[in-house]
């Protein structure tokens, strides 16, 4: 299987980035909901869990930038020609929205942590201290409170929007596979044989 995308399927680089980022995002949606709504703030494991959540989120940010760059230099296989115009717009629209979200969610989390007045640092997987965004970290106390409130709101809104989009995206993939019986799911599936059928 080629590292680059071909005319009929995604290559190993795009597939690895897609599935790795998907796994990390789903993990962080679960850990974020758990931390914010289930785990007590005074639980001794709370700090460690938040640090893991932040580290995984920042990893998603770096992988997503890589993924976007890779997409820009490596064209994706065209959608099957049998798809109607509204379906094509929905498919590409979802994908572009996802590219925005996988960068915007971790950025909003980082901006939130950077403007927090608690001063709790972020340790990237316990290896080194991840820097705060300088402009936000240097704001006066009052402005920090306002910003932290705002970025918290963005973070929650973006994360839950991703969860909704994910349900639509998985539904669409299953619809292609089981209803339309085309090769859209297969061409993103590692090891699957793709024949290049047109619908
Ligand atoms: C893949 C990226 C990420 C996803 C999907 C994600 C998702 C979430 C979700 C769903 C919540 C719960 C929101 C709520 O119900 O109130 C949350 C909370 C939080 N996130 Fe993220 N997040 C990501 C990245 C980040 C990053 C990069 C940071 C900081 C560097 C961060 C910091 C936080 C913090 C501090 C909380 C609050 C936890 C608590 O209330 O104890 N997140 N996140
Ligand atoms: C939060 C998790 C996920 C994100 C952020 C995500 C994001 C994306 C993006 C941006 C693309 C477009 C790739 C491109 O053309 O550049 C894509 C394609 C695709 N995704 Fe996901 N995805 C996620 C989870 C899933 C899951 C769980 C499935 C399994 C059913 C899936 C199945 C697919 C398929 C089959 C394609 C190829 C569509 C095509 O050929 O045009 N994705 N995904």
XYZ file of N, CA and C and ligand atoms in Angstrom:
683
model
N 0.848 -1.200 0.000
C 0.000 0.000 0.000
C 0.884 1.252 0.000
N 0.515 2.213 -0.799
C 1.379 3.385 -0.936
C 1.209 4.366 0.233
N 2.289 5.097 0.533
C 2.222 6.098 1.611
C 1.301 7.248 1.196
N 1.307 7.545 -0.100
C 0.497 8.666 -0.601
C -0.885 8.191 -1.022
N -1.834 9.121 -1.063
C -3.156 8.785 -1.588
C -3.031 8.470 -3.075
N -3.886 7.563 -3.555
C -3.926 7.310 -4.996
C -5.262 7.834 -5.515
N -5.551 7.567 -6.795
C -6.816 8.057 -7.366
C -8.009 7.319 -6.777
N -7.773 6.135 -6.161
C -8.925 5.363 -5.671
C -8.955 5.135 -4.159
N -7.817 5.398 -3.461
C -7.860 5.162 -2.016
C -6.899 6.067 -1.260
N -7.113 6.151 0.077
C -6.198 6.910 0.926
C -4.933 6.087 1.144
N -3.794 6.786 1.272
C -2.517 6.126 1.524
C -2.307 5.917 3.017
N -1.190 5.262 3.362
C -0.963 4.888 4.771
C -0.808 6.117 5.672
N -0.216 7.206 5.154
C -0.011 8.388 6.005
C -1.381 8.991 6.378
N -2.236 9.208 5.366
C -3.555 9.808 5.634
C -4.384 8.892 6.539
N -4.313 7.575 6.299
C -5.114 6.641 7.108
C -4.623 6.615 8.556
N -3.292 6.564 8.730
C -2.743 6.522 10.090
C -3.162 7.773 10.845
N -3.022 8.942 10.195
C -3.391 10.197 10.869
C -4.890 10.231 11.156
N -5.706 9.789 10.198
C -7.160 9.800 10.405
C -7.548 8.968 11.625
N -7.072 7.712 11.690
C -7.519 6.808 12.757
C -6.889 7.163 14.100
N -5.643 7.636 14.068
C -4.989 8.027 15.331
C -5.705 9.237 15.941
N -5.954 10.245 15.108
C -6.628 11.453 15.602
C -8.051 11.104 16.056
N -8.739 10.242 15.288
C -10.110 9.858 15.671
C -10.107 9.214 17.059
N -9.162 8.298 17.267
C -9.074 7.581 18.555
C -8.788 8.546 19.703
N -7.837 9.454 19.479
C -7.456 10.399 20.539
C -8.603 11.368 20.839
N -9.312 11.807 19.803
C -10.419 12.740 20.024
C -11.555 12.041 20.779
N -11.875 10.826 20.382
C -12.955 10.110 21.068
C -12.546 9.893 22.534
N -11.275 9.536 22.755
C -10.775 9.362 24.129
C -10.897 10.654 24.922
N -10.562 11.774 24.297
C -10.609 13.052 25.019
C -12.038 13.551 25.233
N -12.940 13.217 24.318
C -14.353 13.574 24.551
C -14.827 12.852 25.809
N -14.468 11.562 25.912
C -14.893 10.767 27.085
C -14.218 11.285 28.349
N -12.893 11.513 28.293
C -12.201 11.940 29.521
C -12.660 13.342 29.930
N -12.936 14.224 28.948
C -13.397 15.584 29.267
C -14.748 15.544 29.967
N -15.669 14.741 29.443
C -17.003 14.630 30.043
C -16.881 14.036 31.448
N -16.006 13.036 31.569
C -15.791 12.391 32.876
C -15.229 13.400 33.891
N -14.219 14.143 33.469
C -13.578 15.105 34.383
C -14.530 16.220 34.800
N -15.277 16.733 33.815
C -16.114 17.903 34.102
C -17.394 17.539 34.846
N -17.902 16.321 34.622
C -19.236 16.026 35.149
C -19.294 14.885 36.160
N -18.266 14.042 36.207
C -18.378 12.859 37.074
C -17.329 12.871 38.192
N -16.077 13.121 37.840
C -15.013 13.027 38.847
C -15.004 14.266 39.762
N -14.875 14.025 41.061
C -14.799 15.148 42.016
C -13.493 15.908 41.822
N -13.552 17.253 41.934
C -12.331 18.061 41.773
C -11.295 17.712 42.843
N -11.757 17.260 44.038
C -10.779 16.964 45.100
C -10.310 15.501 45.077
N -10.701 14.746 44.058
C -10.181 13.381 43.908
C -8.669 13.481 43.661
N -7.836 12.677 44.367
C -6.379 12.780 44.195
C -5.912 12.499 42.757
N -6.739 11.796 41.978
C -6.327 11.481 40.593
C -6.727 12.581 39.600
N -7.478 13.573 40.089
C -8.007 14.598 39.190
C -6.899 15.318 38.428
N -5.838 15.714 39.166
C -4.730 16.451 38.554
C -4.094 15.618 37.420
N -3.808 14.334 37.732
C -3.159 13.465 36.729
C -4.057 13.312 35.493
N -5.346 13.122 35.722
C -6.279 12.937 34.602
C -6.334 14.185 33.722
N -6.374 15.368 34.378
C -6.411 16.617 33.589
C -5.124 16.747 32.779
N -3.996 16.412 33.394
C -2.721 16.520 32.672
C -2.722 15.589 31.454
N -3.293 14.384 31.614
C -3.371 13.442 30.481
C -4.291 14.015 29.400
N -5.427 14.561 29.838
C -6.393 15.147 28.894
C -5.725 16.261 28.075
N -4.988 17.125 28.780
C -4.331 18.248 28.088
C -3.245 17.730 27.147
N -2.444 16.753 27.617
C -1.338 16.242 26.790
C -1.864 15.567 25.530
N -2.924 14.774 25.685
C -3.505 14.104 24.513
C -4.075 15.168 23.564
N -4.752 16.177 24.123
C -5.327 17.239 23.294
C -4.249 17.990 22.517
N -3.122 18.275 23.167
C -2.052 19.005 22.481
C -1.403 18.120 21.408
N -1.392 16.805 21.649
C -0.891 15.873 20.625
C -1.815 15.924 19.407
N -3.134 15.979 19.677
C -4.102 16.085 18.572
C -3.822 17.358 17.766
N -3.517 18.451 18.467
C -3.244 19.714 17.776
C -2.057 19.560 16.809
N -0.968 18.953 17.301
C 0.223 18.813 16.445
C -0.046 17.856 15.269
N -0.715 16.733 15.567
C -1.013 15.773 14.500
C -1.965 16.387 13.463
N -2.887 17.235 13.942
C -3.867 17.828 13.019
C -3.208 18.833 12.080
N -2.222 19.568 12.592
C -1.498 20.512 11.729
C -0.745 19.719 10.648
N -0.101 18.631 11.094
C 0.611 17.751 10.142
C -0.349 17.218 9.080
N -1.521 16.792 9.586
C -2.510 16.187 8.685
C -2.999 17.176 7.645
N -3.217 18.409 8.084
C -3.690 19.443 7.173
C -2.625 19.731 6.108
N -1.361 19.812 6.553
C -0.273 20.070 5.603
C -0.177 18.925 4.594
N -0.302 17.689 5.120
C -0.210 16.516 4.245
C -1.337 16.542 3.205
N -2.514 16.954 3.664
C -3.656 17.006 2.735
C -3.418 18.042 1.640
N -2.754 19.159 2.028
C -2.532 20.223 1.052
C -1.567 19.792 -0.055
N -0.598 18.923 0.302
C 0.379 18.519 -0.722
C 0.005 17.199 -1.385
N -1.018 16.526 -0.853
C -1.340 15.195 -1.352
C -2.853 15.106 -1.604
N -3.296 15.323 -2.848
C -4.741 15.378 -3.129
C -5.468 14.101 -2.693
N -6.722 14.269 -2.218
C -7.489 13.117 -1.745
C -8.211 12.467 -2.927
N -8.532 11.173 -2.810
C -9.260 10.537 -3.922
C -10.613 11.207 -4.132
N -11.033 11.390 -5.394
C -12.326 12.038 -5.629
C -13.477 11.181 -5.109
N -14.598 11.834 -4.749
C -15.772 11.089 -4.281
C -16.337 10.271 -5.441
N -17.013 9.158 -5.120
C -17.579 8.350 -6.210
C -18.516 9.198 -7.079
N -18.426 9.081 -8.404
C -19.218 9.927 -9.306
C -20.723 9.715 -9.161
N -21.152 8.562 -8.604
C -22.593 8.295 -8.470
C -23.280 9.165 -7.430
N -22.514 9.934 -6.649
C -23.134 10.708 -5.559
C -23.787 11.993 -6.088
N -24.977 12.319 -5.560
C -25.678 13.541 -5.992
C -24.934 14.776 -5.464
N -25.257 15.948 -6.048
C -24.569 17.180 -5.629
C -24.780 17.484 -4.135
N -26.027 17.400 -3.607
C -26.210 17.687 -2.177
C -25.394 16.745 -1.282
N -25.292 15.482 -1.697
C -24.528 14.506 -0.914
C -23.031 14.835 -0.945
N -22.569 15.287 -2.117
C -21.145 15.650 -2.252
C -20.834 16.862 -1.382
N -21.766 17.831 -1.395
C -21.556 19.043 -0.585
C -21.552 18.666 0.896
N -22.489 17.778 1.291
C -22.559 17.360 2.700
C -21.267 16.649 3.103
N -20.762 15.778 2.211
C -19.554 15.005 2.535
C -18.351 15.928 2.701
N -18.114 16.763 1.700
C -16.943 17.648 1.764
C -17.096 18.684 2.882
N -18.346 19.170 3.057
C -18.615 20.156 4.113
C -18.262 19.577 5.481
N -18.686 18.319 5.729
C -18.371 17.662 7.004
C -16.867 17.553 7.187
N -16.182 17.178 6.112
C -14.729 17.009 6.221
C -14.026 18.327 6.548
N -14.446 19.409 5.861
C -13.812 20.716 6.152
C -14.110 21.168 7.576
N -15.353 20.918 8.015
C -15.731 21.297 9.381
C -14.885 20.512 10.391
N -14.640 19.254 10.092
C -13.794 18.432 10.961
C -12.368 18.992 11.026
N -11.850 19.411 9.867
C -10.476 19.967 9.873
C -10.415 21.204 10.757
N -11.483 22.024 10.700
C -11.534 23.207 11.570
C -11.582 22.765 13.039
N -12.464 21.799 13.346
C -12.677 21.409 14.743
C -11.454 20.750 15.374
N -10.759 19.896 14.613
C -9.641 19.162 15.238
C -8.468 20.101 15.556
N -8.505 21.302 15.001
C -7.504 22.308 15.376
C -8.101 23.265 16.415
N -9.374 23.631 16.223
C -9.981 24.627 17.122
C -10.237 24.088 18.534
N -10.604 22.804 18.680
C -10.885 22.306 20.054
C -9.621 22.362 20.908
N -8.516 21.726 20.470
C -7.340 21.809 21.337
C -6.828 23.232 21.523
N -6.964 24.072 20.466
C -6.520 25.475 20.612
C -7.338 26.185 21.689
N -8.664 25.927 21.709
C -9.514 26.591 22.713
C -9.155 26.089 24.112
N -8.809 24.775 24.229
C -8.398 24.228 25.530
C -7.096 24.870 26.002
N -6.175 25.012 25.041
C -4.864 25.611 25.366
C -5.038 27.080 25.772
N -5.921 27.787 25.033
C -6.180 29.203 25.350
C -6.854 29.320 26.715
N -7.731 28.386 27.014
C -8.420 28.377 28.318
C -7.390 28.161 29.436
N -6.552 27.133 29.269
C -5.534 26.842 30.295
C -4.571 28.022 30.438
N -4.246 28.687 29.306
C -3.284 29.798 29.335
C -3.839 31.023 30.042
N -5.171 31.201 29.991
C -5.738 32.389 30.628
C -6.308 32.073 32.006
N -6.108 30.840 32.451
C -6.639 30.464 33.764
C -5.914 31.234 34.878
N -6.673 31.622 35.915
C -6.059 32.365 37.027
C -5.527 31.411 38.103
N -5.747 30.096 37.914
C -5.267 29.141 38.930
C -3.743 28.963 38.841
N -3.187 29.263 37.662
C -1.744 29.144 37.475
C -1.246 27.701 37.450
N -2.161 26.737 37.226
C -1.708 25.326 37.156
C -1.019 25.099 35.811
N 0.260 24.676 35.831
C 0.958 24.485 34.556
C 0.508 23.204 33.845
N 0.880 23.083 32.569
C 0.595 21.864 31.805
C 1.904 21.111 31.621
N 1.933 19.858 32.118
C 3.127 19.025 31.925
C 2.820 18.022 30.827
N 3.548 18.137 29.707
C 3.263 17.286 28.550
C 3.710 15.853 28.841
N 2.735 14.986 29.120
C 2.989 13.591 29.523
C 4.075 13.492 30.600
N 4.144 14.499 31.465
C 5.115 14.481 32.565
C 6.558 14.687 32.099
N 6.744 15.026 30.806
C 8.111 15.102 30.263
C 8.705 16.502 30.394
N 7.899 17.507 30.093
C 8.373 18.902 30.196
C 7.154 19.812 30.337
N 7.439 21.051 30.774
C 6.318 21.991 30.949
C 5.942 22.627 29.609
N 4.704 22.425 29.205
C 4.220 23.002 27.937
C 3.974 24.497 28.153
N 4.460 25.362 27.265
C 4.282 26.812 27.500
C 2.822 27.251 27.370
N 2.458 28.287 28.115
C 1.157 28.918 27.905
C 1.261 29.831 26.694
N 0.118 30.205 26.125
C 0.132 31.165 25.015
C 0.507 32.516 25.637
N 1.674 33.119 25.282
C 2.218 34.265 26.028
C 1.243 35.427 26.154
N 0.615 35.800 25.049
C -0.282 36.954 25.067
C -1.377 36.777 26.122
N -1.928 35.571 26.239
C -3.035 35.329 27.173
C -2.532 35.209 28.609
N -1.362 34.581 28.758
C -0.827 34.352 30.107
C -0.411 35.675 30.761
N -0.094 36.688 29.924
C 0.416 37.953 30.472
C -0.674 39.001 30.721
N -1.931 38.647 30.471
C -3.024 39.628 30.661
C -3.229 39.927 32.150
N -3.779 41.110 32.472
C -4.109 41.383 33.880
C -5.207 40.433 34.389
N -5.296 40.313 35.721
C -6.178 39.334 36.353
C -7.627 39.378 35.820
N -8.207 40.593 35.765
C -9.612 40.736 35.355
C -9.828 40.242 33.929
N -8.898 40.611 33.032
C -9.018 40.200 31.627
C -8.855 38.685 31.511
N -8.008 38.118 32.388
C -7.810 36.664 32.361
C -9.108 35.944 32.716
N -9.799 36.463 33.737
C -11.059 35.824 34.155
C -12.051 35.836 32.987
N -12.157 37.001 32.318
C -13.101 37.123 31.195
C -12.722 36.165 30.068
N -11.406 36.111 29.755
C -10.952 35.241 28.661
C -11.122 33.771 28.990
N -10.799 33.446 30.227
C -10.881 32.037 30.623
C -12.336 31.568 30.521
N -13.259 32.443 30.907
C -14.681 32.143 30.804
C -15.066 31.928 29.333
N -14.580 32.832 28.495
C -14.930 32.768 27.073
C -14.370 31.479 26.424
N -13.076 31.195 26.677
C -12.468 30.021 26.031
C -13.045 28.714 26.575
N -13.422 28.724 27.863
C -14.117 27.553 28.419
C -15.377 27.291 27.593
N -16.151 28.374 27.368
C -17.385 28.259 26.577
C -17.096 27.700 25.185
N -16.076 28.239 24.514
C -15.714 27.758 23.170
C -15.357 26.269 23.219
N -14.544 25.915 24.240
C -14.045 24.539 24.337
C -15.213 23.549 24.439
N -16.146 23.868 25.316
C -17.287 22.967 25.523
C -18.134 22.912 24.244
N -18.412 24.075 23.669
C -19.261 24.150 22.484
C -18.624 23.369 21.307
N -17.330 23.597 21.088
C -16.641 22.933 19.974
C -16.580 21.424 20.193
N -16.306 21.019 21.453
C -16.188 19.585 21.743
C -17.525 18.881 21.517
N -18.624 19.474 21.993
C -19.916 18.809 21.810
C -20.377 18.866 20.351
N -19.993 19.906 19.623
C -20.315 19.944 18.182
C -19.600 18.795 17.464
N -18.367 18.517 17.900
C -17.618 17.418 17.281
C -18.310 16.083 17.527
N -18.851 15.921 18.740
C -19.537 14.665 19.054
C -20.743 14.479 18.122
N -21.479 15.575 17.874
C -22.653 15.487 16.997
C -22.208 15.163 15.563
N -21.170 15.876 15.107
C -20.675 15.665 13.739
C -20.160 14.237 13.562
N -19.563 13.707 14.631
C -19.018 12.341 14.571
C -20.140 11.331 14.329
N -21.274 11.531 14.986
C -22.401 10.614 14.795
C -22.848 10.660 13.318
N -22.928 11.873 12.750
C -23.334 12.014 11.339
C -22.311 11.360 10.416
N -21.016 11.584 10.741
C -19.910 11.084 9.916
C -19.890 9.547 9.898
N -20.054 8.940 11.074
C -20.052 7.470 11.148
C -21.308 6.939 10.449
N -22.429 7.633 10.654
C -23.669 7.228 9.984
C -23.477 7.257 8.469
N -22.813 8.315 7.969
C -22.590 8.441 6.521
C -21.685 7.311 6.020
N -20.642 6.995 6.800
C -19.710 5.935 6.380
C -20.458 4.597 6.285
N -21.334 4.337 7.262
C -22.081 3.067 7.262
C -23.124 3.064 6.127
N -23.696 4.226 5.866
C -24.660 4.347 4.760
C -23.982 4.016 3.420
N -22.765 4.562 3.239
C -22.014 4.265 2.002
C -21.745 2.771 1.891
N -21.340 2.182 3.014
C -20.891 0.792 2.974
C -22.055 -0.183 2.796
N -23.110 0.015 3.581
C -24.181 -0.989 3.599
C -25.339 -0.658 2.667
N -25.584 0.630 2.425
C -26.742 1.003 1.604
C -26.328 1.224 0.146
N -25.324 2.102 -0.029
C -24.890 2.392 -1.399
C -23.920 1.338 -1.919
N -23.316 0.606 -0.985
C -22.364 -0.462 -1.316
C -21.226 0.026 -2.218
N -20.746 1.260 -1.938
C -19.581 1.754 -2.672
C -18.319 1.519 -1.840
N -17.196 2.125 -2.252
C -15.928 1.783 -1.595
C -15.410 2.893 -0.671
N -16.303 3.794 -0.269
C -15.883 4.951 0.532
C -15.279 4.523 1.878
N -15.895 3.569 2.564
C -15.340 3.122 3.845
C -14.048 2.324 3.619
N -14.087 1.464 2.586
C -12.919 0.608 2.318
C -11.663 1.419 2.020
N -11.854 2.546 1.324
C -10.649 3.288 0.907
C -9.988 4.017 2.062
N -10.683 4.078 3.236
C -10.076 4.643 4.442
C -9.709 3.525 5.422
N -9.956 2.272 5.032
C -9.772 1.139 5.928
C -8.433 0.455 5.645
N -7.502 0.441 6.628
C -6.190 -0.149 6.370
C -6.319 -1.599 5.896
N -5.655 -1.900 4.801
C -5.595 -3.278 4.320
C -6.767 -3.688 3.441
N -7.836 -2.890 3.382
C -8.990 -3.302 2.572
C -8.654 -3.205 1.087
N -9.162 -4.173 0.305
C -8.904 -4.139 -1.140
C -9.888 -3.218 -1.833
N -9.349 -2.258 -2.584
C -10.221 -1.308 -3.292
C -10.037 -1.514 -4.783
N -11.151 -1.723 -5.480
C -11.039 -2.019 -6.915
C -11.199 -0.784 -7.793
N -11.616 0.324 -7.157
C -11.814 1.545 -7.948
C -13.138 1.542 -8.672
N -14.142 0.815 -8.098
C -15.486 0.862 -8.692
C -16.002 2.288 -8.610
N -16.836 2.703 -9.548
C -17.244 4.117 -9.568
C -18.514 4.370 -8.756
N -19.275 3.365 -8.375
C -20.415 3.602 -7.469
C -20.771 2.311 -6.749
C -8.831 16.619 21.204
C -8.932 17.665 21.892
C -9.875 17.869 23.058
C -11.166 17.427 23.253
C -12.015 16.573 22.307
C -11.600 17.940 24.529
C -12.867 17.736 25.075
C -13.274 18.185 26.313
C -14.592 17.990 26.881
C -15.762 17.270 26.190
C -14.592 18.552 28.114
C -15.769 18.593 29.085
C -16.508 19.888 28.922
C -17.680 20.054 29.873
O -18.623 19.250 29.799
O -17.656 21.015 30.675
C -13.267 19.106 28.349
C -12.857 19.726 29.506
C -11.609 20.270 29.705
N -10.602 20.374 28.766
Fe -10.603 19.550 26.945
N -10.566 18.669 25.086
C -9.496 18.650 24.213
C -8.273 19.286 24.382
C -7.911 20.034 25.490
C -6.661 20.755 25.649
C -5.541 20.825 24.591
C -6.685 21.349 26.874
C -5.647 22.224 27.532
C -4.382 22.340 27.173
C -7.945 20.996 27.501
C -8.348 21.385 28.766
C -9.538 21.037 29.363
C -9.864 21.344 30.749
C -8.964 22.064 31.751
C -11.165 20.838 30.969
C -11.979 20.919 32.269
C -11.937 19.618 33.023
C -12.661 19.756 34.372
O -13.694 20.424 34.422
O -12.170 19.186 35.342
N -8.668 20.199 26.629
N -12.497 18.878 27.214
C -13.548 12.394 15.754
C -13.234 11.413 14.917
C -13.095 11.601 13.435
C -12.663 12.700 12.735
C -12.204 14.052 13.293
C -12.723 12.342 11.316
C -12.359 13.225 10.293
C -12.358 12.898 8.963
C -11.955 13.787 7.894
C -11.487 15.239 8.068
C -12.053 13.104 6.730
C -11.754 13.633 5.318
C -10.402 13.192 4.877
C -10.000 13.953 3.640
O -10.608 13.733 2.598
O -9.077 14.762 3.757
C -12.537 11.778 7.042
C -12.763 10.788 6.132
C -13.337 9.574 6.446
N -13.700 9.119 7.700
Fe -13.461 10.083 9.439
N -13.180 11.065 11.182
C -13.426 10.566 12.444
C -13.893 9.319 12.764
C -14.304 8.375 11.849
C -14.892 7.095 12.194
C -15.161 6.568 13.620
C -15.137 6.455 11.016
C -15.720 5.069 10.862
C -16.849 4.788 10.439
C -14.693 7.332 9.931
C -14.751 7.055 8.582
C -14.246 7.860 7.577
C -14.240 7.490 6.159
C -14.758 6.189 5.563
C -13.658 8.552 5.463
C -13.397 8.646 3.951
C -14.409 9.490 3.284
C -14.060 9.676 1.814
O -13.517 8.773 1.206
O -14.326 10.749 1.284
N -14.190 8.495 10.488
N -12.717 11.680 8.406
